[in-house]
Coordinates of C-alpha atoms in Angstrom, one line a residue:
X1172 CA -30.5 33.8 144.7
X1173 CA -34.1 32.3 145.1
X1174 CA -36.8 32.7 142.6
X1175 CA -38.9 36.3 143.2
X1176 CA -42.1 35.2 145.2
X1177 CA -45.3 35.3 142.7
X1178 CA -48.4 37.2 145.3
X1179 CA -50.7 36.4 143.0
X1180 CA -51.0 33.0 144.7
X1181 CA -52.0 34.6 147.8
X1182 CA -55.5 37.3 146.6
X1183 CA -56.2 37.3 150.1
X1184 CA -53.2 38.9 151.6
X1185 CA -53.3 42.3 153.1
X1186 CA -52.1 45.6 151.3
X1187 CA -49.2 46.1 153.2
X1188 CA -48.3 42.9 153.3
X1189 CA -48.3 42.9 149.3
X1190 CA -46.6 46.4 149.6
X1191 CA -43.3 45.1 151.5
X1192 CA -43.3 42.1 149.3
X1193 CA -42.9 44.3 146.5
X1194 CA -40.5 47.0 147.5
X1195 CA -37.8 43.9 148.9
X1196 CA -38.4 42.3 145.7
X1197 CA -37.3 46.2 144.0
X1198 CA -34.4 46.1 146.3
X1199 CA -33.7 42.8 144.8
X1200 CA -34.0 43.3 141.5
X1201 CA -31.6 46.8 141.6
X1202 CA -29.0 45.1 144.1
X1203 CA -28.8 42.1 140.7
X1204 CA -28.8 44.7 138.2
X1205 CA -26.0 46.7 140.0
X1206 CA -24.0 43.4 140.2
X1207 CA -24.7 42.5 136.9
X1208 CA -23.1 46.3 136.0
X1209 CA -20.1 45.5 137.9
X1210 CA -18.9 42.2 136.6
X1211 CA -19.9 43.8 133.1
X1212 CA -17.2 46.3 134.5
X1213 CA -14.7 44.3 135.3
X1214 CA -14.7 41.8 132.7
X1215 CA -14.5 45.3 130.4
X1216 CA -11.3 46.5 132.0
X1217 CA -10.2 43.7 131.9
X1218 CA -10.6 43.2 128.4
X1219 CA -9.2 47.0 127.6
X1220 CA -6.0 46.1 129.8
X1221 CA -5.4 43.0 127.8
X1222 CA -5.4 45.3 124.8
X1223 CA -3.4 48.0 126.7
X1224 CA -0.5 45.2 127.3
X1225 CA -0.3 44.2 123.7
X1226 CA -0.2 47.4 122.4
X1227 CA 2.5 48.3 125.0
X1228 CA 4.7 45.5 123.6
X1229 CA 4.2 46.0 119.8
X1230 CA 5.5 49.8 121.2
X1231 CA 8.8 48.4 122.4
X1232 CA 9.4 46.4 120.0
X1233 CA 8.9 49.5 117.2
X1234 CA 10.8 51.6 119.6
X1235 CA 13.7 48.2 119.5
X1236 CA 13.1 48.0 115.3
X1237 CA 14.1 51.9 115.7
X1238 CA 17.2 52.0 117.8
X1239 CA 18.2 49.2 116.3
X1240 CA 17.9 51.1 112.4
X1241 CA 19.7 54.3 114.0
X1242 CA 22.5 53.1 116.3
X1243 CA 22.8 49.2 115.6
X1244 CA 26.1 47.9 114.5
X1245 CA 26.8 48.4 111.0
X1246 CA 25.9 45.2 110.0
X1247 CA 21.9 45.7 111.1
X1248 CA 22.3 49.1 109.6
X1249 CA 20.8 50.5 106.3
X1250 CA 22.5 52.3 103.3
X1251 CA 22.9 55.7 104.0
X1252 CA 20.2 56.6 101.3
X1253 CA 17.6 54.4 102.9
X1254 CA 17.9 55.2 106.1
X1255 CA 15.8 58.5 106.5
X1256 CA 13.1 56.8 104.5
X1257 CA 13.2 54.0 107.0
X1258 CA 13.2 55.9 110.1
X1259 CA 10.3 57.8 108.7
X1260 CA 7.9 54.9 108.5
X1261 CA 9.3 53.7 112.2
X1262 CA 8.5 57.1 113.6
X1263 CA 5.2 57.0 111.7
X1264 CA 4.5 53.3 113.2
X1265 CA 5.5 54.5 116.7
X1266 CA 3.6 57.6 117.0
X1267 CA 0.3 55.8 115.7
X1268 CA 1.1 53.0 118.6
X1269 CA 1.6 56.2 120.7
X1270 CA -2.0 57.4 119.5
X1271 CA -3.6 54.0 120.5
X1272 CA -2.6 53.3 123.8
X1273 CA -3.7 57.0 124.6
X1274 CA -6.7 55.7 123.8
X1275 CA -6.6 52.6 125.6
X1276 CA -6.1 54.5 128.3
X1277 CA -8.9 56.7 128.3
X1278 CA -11.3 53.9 128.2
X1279 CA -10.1 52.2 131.3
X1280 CA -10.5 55.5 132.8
X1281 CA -13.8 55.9 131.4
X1282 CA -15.1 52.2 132.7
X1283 CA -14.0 53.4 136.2
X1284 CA -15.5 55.0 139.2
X1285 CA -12.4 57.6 139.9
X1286 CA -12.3 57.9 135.5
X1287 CA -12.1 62.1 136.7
X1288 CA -8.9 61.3 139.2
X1289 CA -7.0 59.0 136.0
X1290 CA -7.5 61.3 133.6
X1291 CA -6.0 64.2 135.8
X1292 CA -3.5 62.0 137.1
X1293 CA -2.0 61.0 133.7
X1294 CA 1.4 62.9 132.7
X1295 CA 0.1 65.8 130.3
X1296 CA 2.2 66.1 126.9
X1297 CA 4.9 69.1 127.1
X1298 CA 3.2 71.5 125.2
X1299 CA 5.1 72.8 121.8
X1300 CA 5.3 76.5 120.4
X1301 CA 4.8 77.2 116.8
X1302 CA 7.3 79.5 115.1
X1303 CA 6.1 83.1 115.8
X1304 CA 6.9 84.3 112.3
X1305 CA 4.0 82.5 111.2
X1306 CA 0.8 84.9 110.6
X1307 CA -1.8 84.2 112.8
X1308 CA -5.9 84.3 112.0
X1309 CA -7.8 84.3 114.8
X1310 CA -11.4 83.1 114.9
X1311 CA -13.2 84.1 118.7
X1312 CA -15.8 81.3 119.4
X1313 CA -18.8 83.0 121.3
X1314 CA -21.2 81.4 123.5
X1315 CA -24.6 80.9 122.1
X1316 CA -25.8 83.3 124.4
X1317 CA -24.6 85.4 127.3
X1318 CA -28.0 86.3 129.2
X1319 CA -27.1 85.5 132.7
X1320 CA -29.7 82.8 134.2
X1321 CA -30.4 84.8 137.0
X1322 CA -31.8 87.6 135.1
X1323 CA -29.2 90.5 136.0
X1324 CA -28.4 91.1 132.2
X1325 CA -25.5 90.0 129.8
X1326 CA -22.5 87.7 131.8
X1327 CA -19.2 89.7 131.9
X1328 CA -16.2 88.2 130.0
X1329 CA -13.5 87.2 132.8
X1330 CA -10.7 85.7 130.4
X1331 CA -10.2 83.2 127.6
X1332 CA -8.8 80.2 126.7
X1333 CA -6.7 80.1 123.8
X1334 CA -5.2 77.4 121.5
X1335 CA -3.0 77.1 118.5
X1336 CA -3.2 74.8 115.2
X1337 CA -1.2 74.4 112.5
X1338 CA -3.0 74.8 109.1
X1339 CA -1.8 75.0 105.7
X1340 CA -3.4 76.5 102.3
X1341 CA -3.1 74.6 99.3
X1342 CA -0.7 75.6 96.5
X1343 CA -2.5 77.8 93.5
X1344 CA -1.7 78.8 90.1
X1345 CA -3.2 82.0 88.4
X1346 CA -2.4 83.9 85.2
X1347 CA -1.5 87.5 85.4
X1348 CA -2.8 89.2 82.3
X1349 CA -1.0 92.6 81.8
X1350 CA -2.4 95.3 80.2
X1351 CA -1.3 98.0 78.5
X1352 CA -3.7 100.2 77.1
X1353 CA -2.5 102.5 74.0
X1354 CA -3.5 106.4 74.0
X1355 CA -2.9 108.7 71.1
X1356 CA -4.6 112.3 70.1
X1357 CA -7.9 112.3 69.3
X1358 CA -6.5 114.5 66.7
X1359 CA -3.9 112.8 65.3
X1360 CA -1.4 115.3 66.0
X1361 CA 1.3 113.2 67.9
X1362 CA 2.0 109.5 68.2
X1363 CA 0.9 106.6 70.4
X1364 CA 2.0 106.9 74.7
X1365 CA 2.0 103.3 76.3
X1366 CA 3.5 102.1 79.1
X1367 CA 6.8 100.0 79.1
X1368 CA 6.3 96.4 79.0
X1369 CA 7.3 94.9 82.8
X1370 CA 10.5 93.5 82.4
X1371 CA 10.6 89.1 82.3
X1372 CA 13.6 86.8 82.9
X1373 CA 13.0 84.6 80.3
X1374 CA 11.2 87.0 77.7
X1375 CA 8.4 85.0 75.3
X1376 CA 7.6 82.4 78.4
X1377 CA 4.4 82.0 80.8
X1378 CA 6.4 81.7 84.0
X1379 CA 6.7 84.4 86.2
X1380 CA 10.0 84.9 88.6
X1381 CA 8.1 83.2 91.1
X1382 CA 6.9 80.3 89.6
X1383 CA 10.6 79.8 88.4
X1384 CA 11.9 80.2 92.1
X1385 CA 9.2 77.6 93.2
X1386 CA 10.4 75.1 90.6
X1387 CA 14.2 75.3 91.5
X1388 CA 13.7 75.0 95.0
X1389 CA 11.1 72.3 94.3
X1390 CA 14.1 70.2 92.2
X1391 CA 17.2 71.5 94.5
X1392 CA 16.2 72.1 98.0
X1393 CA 13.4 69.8 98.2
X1394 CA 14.5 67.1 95.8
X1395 CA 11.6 66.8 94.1
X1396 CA 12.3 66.1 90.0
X1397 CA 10.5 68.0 87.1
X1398 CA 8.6 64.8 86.3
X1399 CA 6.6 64.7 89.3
X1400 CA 6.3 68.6 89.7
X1401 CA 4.7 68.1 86.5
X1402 CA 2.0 65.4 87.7
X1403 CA 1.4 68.1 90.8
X1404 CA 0.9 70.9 88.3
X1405 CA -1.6 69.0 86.1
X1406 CA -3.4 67.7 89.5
X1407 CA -3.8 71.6 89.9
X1408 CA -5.1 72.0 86.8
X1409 CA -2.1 72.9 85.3
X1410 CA -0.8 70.8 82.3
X1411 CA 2.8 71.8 82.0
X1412 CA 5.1 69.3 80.3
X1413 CA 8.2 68.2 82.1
X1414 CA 10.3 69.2 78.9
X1415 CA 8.9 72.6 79.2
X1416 CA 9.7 73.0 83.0
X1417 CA 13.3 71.8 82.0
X1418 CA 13.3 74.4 79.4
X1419 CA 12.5 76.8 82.0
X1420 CA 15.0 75.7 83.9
X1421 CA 18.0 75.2 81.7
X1422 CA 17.4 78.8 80.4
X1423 CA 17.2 80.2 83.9
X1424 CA 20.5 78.4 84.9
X1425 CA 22.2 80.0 81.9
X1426 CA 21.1 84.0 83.1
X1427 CA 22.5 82.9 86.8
X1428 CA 25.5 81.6 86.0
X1429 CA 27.7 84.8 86.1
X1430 CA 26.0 85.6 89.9
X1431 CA 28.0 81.8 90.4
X1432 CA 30.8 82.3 88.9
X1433 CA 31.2 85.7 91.1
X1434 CA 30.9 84.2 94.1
X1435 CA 33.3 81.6 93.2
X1436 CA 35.6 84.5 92.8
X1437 CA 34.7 86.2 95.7
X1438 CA 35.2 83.2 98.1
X1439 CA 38.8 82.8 96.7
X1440 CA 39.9 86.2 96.8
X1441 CA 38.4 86.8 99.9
X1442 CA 39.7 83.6 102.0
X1443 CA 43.2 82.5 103.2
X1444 CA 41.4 79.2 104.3
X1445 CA 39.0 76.9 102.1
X1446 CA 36.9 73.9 102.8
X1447 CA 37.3 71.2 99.6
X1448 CA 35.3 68.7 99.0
X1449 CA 33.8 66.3 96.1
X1450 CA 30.7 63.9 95.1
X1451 CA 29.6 62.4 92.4
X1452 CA 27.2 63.4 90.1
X1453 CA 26.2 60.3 88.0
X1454 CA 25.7 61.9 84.5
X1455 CA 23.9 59.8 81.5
X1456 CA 25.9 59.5 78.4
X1457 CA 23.8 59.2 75.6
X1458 CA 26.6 57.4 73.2
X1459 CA 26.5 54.8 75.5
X1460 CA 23.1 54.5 76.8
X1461 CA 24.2 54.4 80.6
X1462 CA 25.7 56.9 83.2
X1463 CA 29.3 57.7 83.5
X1464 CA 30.3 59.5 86.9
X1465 CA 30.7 63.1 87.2
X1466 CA 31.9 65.1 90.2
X1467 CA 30.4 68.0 92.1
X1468 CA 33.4 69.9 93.6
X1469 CA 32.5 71.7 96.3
X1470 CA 34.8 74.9 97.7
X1471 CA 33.1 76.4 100.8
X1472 CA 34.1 79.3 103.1
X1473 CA 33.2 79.5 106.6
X1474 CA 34.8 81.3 108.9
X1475 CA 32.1 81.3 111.8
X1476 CA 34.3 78.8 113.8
X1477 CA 36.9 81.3 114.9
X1478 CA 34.8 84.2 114.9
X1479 CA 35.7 85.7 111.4
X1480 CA 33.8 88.4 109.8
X1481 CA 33.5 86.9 105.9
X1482 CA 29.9 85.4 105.4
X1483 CA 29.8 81.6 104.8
X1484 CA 29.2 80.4 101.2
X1485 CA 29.9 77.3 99.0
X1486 CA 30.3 77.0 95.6
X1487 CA 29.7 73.6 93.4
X1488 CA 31.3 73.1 90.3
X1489 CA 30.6 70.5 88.1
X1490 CA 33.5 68.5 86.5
X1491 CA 33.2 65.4 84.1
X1492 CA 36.3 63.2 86.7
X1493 CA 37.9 63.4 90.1
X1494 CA 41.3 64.1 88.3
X1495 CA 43.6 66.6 90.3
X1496 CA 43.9 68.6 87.4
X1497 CA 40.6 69.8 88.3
X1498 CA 41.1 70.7 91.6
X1499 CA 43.9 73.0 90.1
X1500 CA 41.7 74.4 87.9
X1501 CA 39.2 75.4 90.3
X1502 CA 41.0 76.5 92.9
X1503 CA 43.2 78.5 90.3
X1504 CA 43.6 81.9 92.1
X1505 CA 43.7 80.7 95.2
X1506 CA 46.3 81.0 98.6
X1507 CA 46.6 79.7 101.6
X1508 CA 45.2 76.6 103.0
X1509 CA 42.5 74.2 102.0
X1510 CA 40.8 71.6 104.6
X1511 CA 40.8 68.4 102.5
X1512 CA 40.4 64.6 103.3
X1513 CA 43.9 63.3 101.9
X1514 CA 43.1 62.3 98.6
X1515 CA 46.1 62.1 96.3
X1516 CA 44.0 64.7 93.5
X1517 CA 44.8 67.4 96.2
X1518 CA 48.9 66.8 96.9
X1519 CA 50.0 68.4 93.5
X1520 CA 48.1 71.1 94.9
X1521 CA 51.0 71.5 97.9
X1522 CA 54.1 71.8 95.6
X1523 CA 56.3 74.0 94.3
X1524 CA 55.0 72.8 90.4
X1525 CA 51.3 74.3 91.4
X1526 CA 50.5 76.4 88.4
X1527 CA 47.7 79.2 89.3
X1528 CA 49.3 80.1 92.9
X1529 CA 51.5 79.4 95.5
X1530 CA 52.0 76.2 97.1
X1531 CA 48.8 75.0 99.2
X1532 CA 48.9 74.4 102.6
X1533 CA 46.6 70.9 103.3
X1534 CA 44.8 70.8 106.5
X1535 CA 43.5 66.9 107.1
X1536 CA 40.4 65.8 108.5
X1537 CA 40.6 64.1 111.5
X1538 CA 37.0 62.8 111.2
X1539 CA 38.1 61.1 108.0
X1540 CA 40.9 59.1 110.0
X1541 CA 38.9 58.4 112.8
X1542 CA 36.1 57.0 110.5
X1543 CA 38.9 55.0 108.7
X1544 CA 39.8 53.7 112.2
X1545 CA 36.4 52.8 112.9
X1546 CA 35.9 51.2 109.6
X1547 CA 38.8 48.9 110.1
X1548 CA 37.7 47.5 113.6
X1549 CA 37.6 43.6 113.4
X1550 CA 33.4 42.7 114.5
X1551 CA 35.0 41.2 117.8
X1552 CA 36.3 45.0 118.8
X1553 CA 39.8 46.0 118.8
X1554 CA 41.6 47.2 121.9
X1555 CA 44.1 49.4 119.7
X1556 CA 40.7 51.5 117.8
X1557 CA 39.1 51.7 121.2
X1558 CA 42.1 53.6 122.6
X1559 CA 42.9 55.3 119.3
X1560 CA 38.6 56.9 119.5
X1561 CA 39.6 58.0 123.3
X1562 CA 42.4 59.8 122.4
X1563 CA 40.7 61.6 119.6
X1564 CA 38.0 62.1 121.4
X1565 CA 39.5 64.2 124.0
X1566 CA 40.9 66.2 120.8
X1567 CA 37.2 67.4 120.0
X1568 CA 36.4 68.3 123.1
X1569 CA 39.2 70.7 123.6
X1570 CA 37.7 72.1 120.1
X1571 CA 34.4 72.2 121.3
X1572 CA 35.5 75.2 124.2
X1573 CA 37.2 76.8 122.0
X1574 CA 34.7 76.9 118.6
X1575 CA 33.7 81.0 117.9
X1576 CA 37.2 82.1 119.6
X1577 CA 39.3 84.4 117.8
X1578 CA 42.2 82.6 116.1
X1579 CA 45.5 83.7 118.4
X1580 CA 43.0 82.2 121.7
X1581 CA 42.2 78.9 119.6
X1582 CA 46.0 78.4 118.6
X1583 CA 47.1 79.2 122.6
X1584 CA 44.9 76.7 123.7
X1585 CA 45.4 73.8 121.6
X1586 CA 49.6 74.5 121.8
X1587 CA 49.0 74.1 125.0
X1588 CA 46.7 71.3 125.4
X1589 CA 46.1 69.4 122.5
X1590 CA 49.9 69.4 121.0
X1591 CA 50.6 67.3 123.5
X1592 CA 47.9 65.1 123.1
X1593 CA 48.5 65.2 119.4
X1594 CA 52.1 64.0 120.1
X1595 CA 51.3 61.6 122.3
X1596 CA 48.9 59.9 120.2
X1597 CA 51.5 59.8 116.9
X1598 CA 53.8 57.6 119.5
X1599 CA 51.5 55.6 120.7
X1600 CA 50.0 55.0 117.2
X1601 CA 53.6 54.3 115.5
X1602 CA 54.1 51.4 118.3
X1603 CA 51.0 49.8 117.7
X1604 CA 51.6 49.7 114.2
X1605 CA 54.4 47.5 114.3
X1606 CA 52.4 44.8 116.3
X1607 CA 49.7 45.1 113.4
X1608 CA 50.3 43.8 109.8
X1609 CA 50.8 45.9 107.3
X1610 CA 48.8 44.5 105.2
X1611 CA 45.7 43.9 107.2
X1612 CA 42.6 46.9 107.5
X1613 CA 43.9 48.3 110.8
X1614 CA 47.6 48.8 110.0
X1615 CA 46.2 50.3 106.7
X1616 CA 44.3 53.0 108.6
X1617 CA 47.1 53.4 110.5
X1618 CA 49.3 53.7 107.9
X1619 CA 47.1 56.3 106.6
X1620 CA 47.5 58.6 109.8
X1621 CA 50.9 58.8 110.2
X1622 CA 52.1 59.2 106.3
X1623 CA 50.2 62.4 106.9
X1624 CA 51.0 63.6 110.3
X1625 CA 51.8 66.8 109.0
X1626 CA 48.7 67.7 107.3
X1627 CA 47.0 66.5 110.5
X1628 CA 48.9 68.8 112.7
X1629 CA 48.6 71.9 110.6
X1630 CA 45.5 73.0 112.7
X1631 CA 47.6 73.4 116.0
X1632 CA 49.6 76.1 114.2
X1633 CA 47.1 77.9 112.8
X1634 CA 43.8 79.4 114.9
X1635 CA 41.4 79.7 111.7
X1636 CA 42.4 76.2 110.6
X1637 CA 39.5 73.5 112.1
X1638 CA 40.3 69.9 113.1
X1639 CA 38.2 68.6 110.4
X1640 CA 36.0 68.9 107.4
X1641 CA 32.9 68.2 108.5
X1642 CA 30.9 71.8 107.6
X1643 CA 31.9 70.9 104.0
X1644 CA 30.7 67.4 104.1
X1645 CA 27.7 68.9 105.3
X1646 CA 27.0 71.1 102.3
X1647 CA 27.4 68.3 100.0
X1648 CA 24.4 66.2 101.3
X1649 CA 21.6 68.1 99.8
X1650 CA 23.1 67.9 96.4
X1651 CA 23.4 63.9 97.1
X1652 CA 19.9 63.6 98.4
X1653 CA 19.1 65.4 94.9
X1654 CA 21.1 62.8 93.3
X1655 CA 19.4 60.4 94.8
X1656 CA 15.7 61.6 94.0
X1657 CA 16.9 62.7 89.9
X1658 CA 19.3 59.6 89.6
X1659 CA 21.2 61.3 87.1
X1660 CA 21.6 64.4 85.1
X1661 CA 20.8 64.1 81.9
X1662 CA 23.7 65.8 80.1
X1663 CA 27.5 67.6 81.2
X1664 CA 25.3 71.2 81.1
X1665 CA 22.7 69.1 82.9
X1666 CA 25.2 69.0 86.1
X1667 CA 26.5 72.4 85.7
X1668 CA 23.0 73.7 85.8
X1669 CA 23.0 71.2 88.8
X1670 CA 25.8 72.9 90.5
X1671 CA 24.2 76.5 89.4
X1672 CA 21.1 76.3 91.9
X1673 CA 23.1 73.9 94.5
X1674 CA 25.8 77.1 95.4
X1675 CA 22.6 79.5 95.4
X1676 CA 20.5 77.4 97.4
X1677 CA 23.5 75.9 99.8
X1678 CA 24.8 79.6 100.6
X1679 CA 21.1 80.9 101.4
X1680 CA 21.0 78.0 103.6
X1681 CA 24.3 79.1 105.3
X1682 CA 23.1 82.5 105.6
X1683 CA 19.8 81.5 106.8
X1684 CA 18.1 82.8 104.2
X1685 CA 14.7 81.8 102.7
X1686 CA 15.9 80.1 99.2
X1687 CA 12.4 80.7 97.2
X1688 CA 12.7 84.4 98.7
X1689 CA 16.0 85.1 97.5
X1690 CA 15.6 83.2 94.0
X1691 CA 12.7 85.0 93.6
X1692 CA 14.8 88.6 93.9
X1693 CA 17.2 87.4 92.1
X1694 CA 15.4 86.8 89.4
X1695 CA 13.7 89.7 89.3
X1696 CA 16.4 92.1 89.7
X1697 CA 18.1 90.1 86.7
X1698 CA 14.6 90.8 84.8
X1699 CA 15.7 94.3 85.5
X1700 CA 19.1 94.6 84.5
X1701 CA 21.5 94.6 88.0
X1702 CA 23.6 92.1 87.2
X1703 CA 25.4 95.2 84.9
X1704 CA 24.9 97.7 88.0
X1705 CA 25.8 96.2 91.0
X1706 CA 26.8 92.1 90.8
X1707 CA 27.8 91.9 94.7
X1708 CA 24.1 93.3 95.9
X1709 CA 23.1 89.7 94.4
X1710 CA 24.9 87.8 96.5
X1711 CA 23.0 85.6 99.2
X1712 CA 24.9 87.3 102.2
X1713 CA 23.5 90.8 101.0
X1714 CA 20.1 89.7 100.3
X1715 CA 20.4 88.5 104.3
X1716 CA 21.4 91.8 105.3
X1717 CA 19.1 93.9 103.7
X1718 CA 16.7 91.6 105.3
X1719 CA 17.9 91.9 108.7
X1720 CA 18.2 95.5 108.1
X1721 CA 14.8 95.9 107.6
X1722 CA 13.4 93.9 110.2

């Protein structure tokens, strides 16, 4: 484009002459300026779609890193105790690469002409409810004013818009000073009236039932050891050492062991079916200066899956080895049949020697010889596992119609279905094992199936007998995730108390009730003497019923 013409060369030129020089030369100048604008434009969405692409493929490749963590083969996979960890910061990484291209996006919508038509246009996230059961504060926003422009008076209200955050308010401690003032006769005729002291748990301490709740399902449900509840207490201005909160603690596992013990009692008297289990509780051993292992046994009752009335509840006990003279010992009492992987502790347990009962029935899990299968697979694959994960496969599905049937509907339908599929699969897993070696990790796992065939039929017989142990498996990962957090206990007591909170805590769980909630009643009904009245009303289940009964 030329040069703009300069008039003052010309004095002599008429107005309007000078006046349609000037407004072409405006026209001029705003038809460069708008150009100008555009390319600006342009070459800025250009640049914000440049960004948008990287962004987009750092986003797959997190998303990759994340699959890859979670359902990779098991050599790309983590140990089971770093995995959560890991996945946490992936989900973290991906939700913040999430939070950028959102952004990206609304600023090529803003640096275009139709910005209104992108923005409406762009899929809207699915909106999520919060939990109802949380109390709700409403604040009402108003308007700075409501005069109407047009000078009729105050506007009408003609709806709202509404929306819904999640806040939380900080922990805080406070001391509760009781008093109890004294009265006697101005005359001295009689004695002194007070009030009773309020009954305590642990008489002589500062905590209060609560604050002893809070710190047991701080160390036990949360995982979160005394040392750094300590370091949160002091940031709160609260300078409680960790050997005092242990104190706390030990002395508050000693007043709840007899509600434990009970319910140990109660889940074997009550139960002609068990769910056994065990994990280790590494334990430090001061004459040595290192760990030795201990062993949390768990023995949980659940008899949801075929519709039985008994509420669920596990009990750990804590046991300094894995010998099967502990299993006896704990299950002392107890008749009928216990769902078990198949390790040897548990066979003297089935024979006619059993001292503390009659012989045990022992219901293998099928998950453990599928996962021994699985384990066994050569990294090339395996024809013989791949069939052998089909068959048993079709096995679970039959036992997923049929989960929450009574028990004589559950045993018709897997004598009709699944016996033969259970036969079948015992042949065709005999004849592959003579093509396999002995000796090698398949015919091993093999091995291990069919020395126990009977075990791992005993659930087509029996309606309230599941295919595996999984629920019981289940219970025991809070008390590893603990183990993982503490390391170790510090002492043989140190893992009973351990066990103590884990069967409180696990069965509330079960139930689905609060644990701080219930601890908390618990201790205060201790405080107040019950546990001499009436033992049973202390038990998780009944806690969840008088809730649900006052709801």
């Amino acid at each position: 484009m030329s040069a703009p013409i300069d008039l003052s060369r010309f004095p002599n030129l008429p107005s309007e002459v000078v006046n349609a020089f000037a407004a072409v030369q405006f026209e001029l100048s705003v038809e460069r300026a708008a150009r100008q604008h555009e390319q600006a434009v342009v070459a800025e969405k250009d640049a914000f779609i440049t960004e948008l692409k990287e962004l987009i493929e750092k986003l797959e490749s997190q998303v990759q890193d994340y699959r890859r963590t979670k359902f990779g083969p098991k050599s790309e996979k983590l140990d089971p105790t770093q995995m959560e960890l890991a996945l946490e910061d992936l989900e973290t990484a991906i939700a913040e690469t999430q939070a950028q291209i959102a952004f990206a996006e609304e600023k090529i919508a803003a640096s275009t002409a139709n910005c209104e038509k992108t923005a409406s246009s762009r899929r809207q996230r699915k909106a999520r409810a919060l939990p109802k059961s949380l109390p709700r504060v409403e604040q009402v926003i108003e308007p700075d004013s409501i005069v109407c422009p047009c000078g009729c008076g105050n506007m009408v209200r003609i709806g709202e818009d509404r929306t819904e955050r999640l806040d939380h308010i900080p922990a805080r401690y406070q001391v509760i000073v009781t008093i109890r003032p004294k009265y006697a006769c101005p005359k001295g005729r009689t004695g002194v009236v007070q009030a009773r002291a309020p009954a305590h748990l642990l008489e002589g301490s500062w905590p209060t039932e609560a604050l002893l709740a809070q710190i047991a399902v701080s160390k036990h449900s949360e995982h979160m050891p005394l040392n750094r509840q300590a370091a949160v207490m002091a940031r709160h201005g609260v300078p409680i050492d960790r050997t005092v909160l242990a104190d706390w603690l030990g002395r508050t596992g000693a007043v709840i062991a007899p509600v434990v013990d009970h319910m140990a009692m109660v889940l074997k008297q009550g139960s002609s079916r068990l769910y056994v289990d065990e994990t280790t509780a590494p334990v430090l051993d001061p004459g040595r200066g290192k760990t030795k292992t201990g062993y949390l046994w768990a023995i949980l009752r659940d008899d949801r899956g075929w519709s039985g009335s008994a509420p669920p509840g596990v009990v750990f006990h804590y046991r300094p080895g894995r010998k099967g003279e502990y299993a006896a010992e704990i299950l002392d009492g107890f008749n009928g049949t216990i769902q078990v992987d198949a390790y040897g502790g548990y066979s003297q347990l089935a024979t006619p020697k059993r001292t503390g009962g009659d012989p045990l029935r022992l219901a293998f899990c099928w998950a453990h010889g599928r996962r021994k299968l699985i384990k066994s697979q050569p990294k090339k694959g395996s024809p013989i596992v791949d069939e052998a994960l089909l068959r048993i496969a079709a096995l679970y599905k039959i036992e997923d119609s049929i989960r929450g049937c009574d028990p004589d509907h559950r045993r018709a339908v897997r004598q009709n279905l699944s016996r033969p599929l259970v036969d079948e699969f015992f042949t065709w897993l005999t004849a592959q094992a003579a093509r396999v070696s002995r000796k090698s990790d398949l015919g091993q796992a093999m091995a291990y199936m069919l020395k126990r065939q009977a075990g791992f039929r005993l659930f087509l017989d029996d309606g309230r007998v599941d295919i595996d142990s999984n629920l019981v498996e289940n219970a025991i990962r809070s008390p590893a995730m603990n183990r993982r957090n503490a390391l170790f206990a510090g002492h043989d007591e140190g893992g009973r108390n351990w066990a103590r909170f884990a069967s409180l805590i696990g069965t509330c769980k079960m139930n689905r009730v609060e644990p701080y909630a219930y601890l908390r009643d618990l201790f205060i009904s201790l405080a107040n003497g019950h546990l001499a009245t009436d033992i049973d009303a202390l038990m998780p289940w009944a806690y969840a019923h008088r809730i649900s009964a006052s709801q």
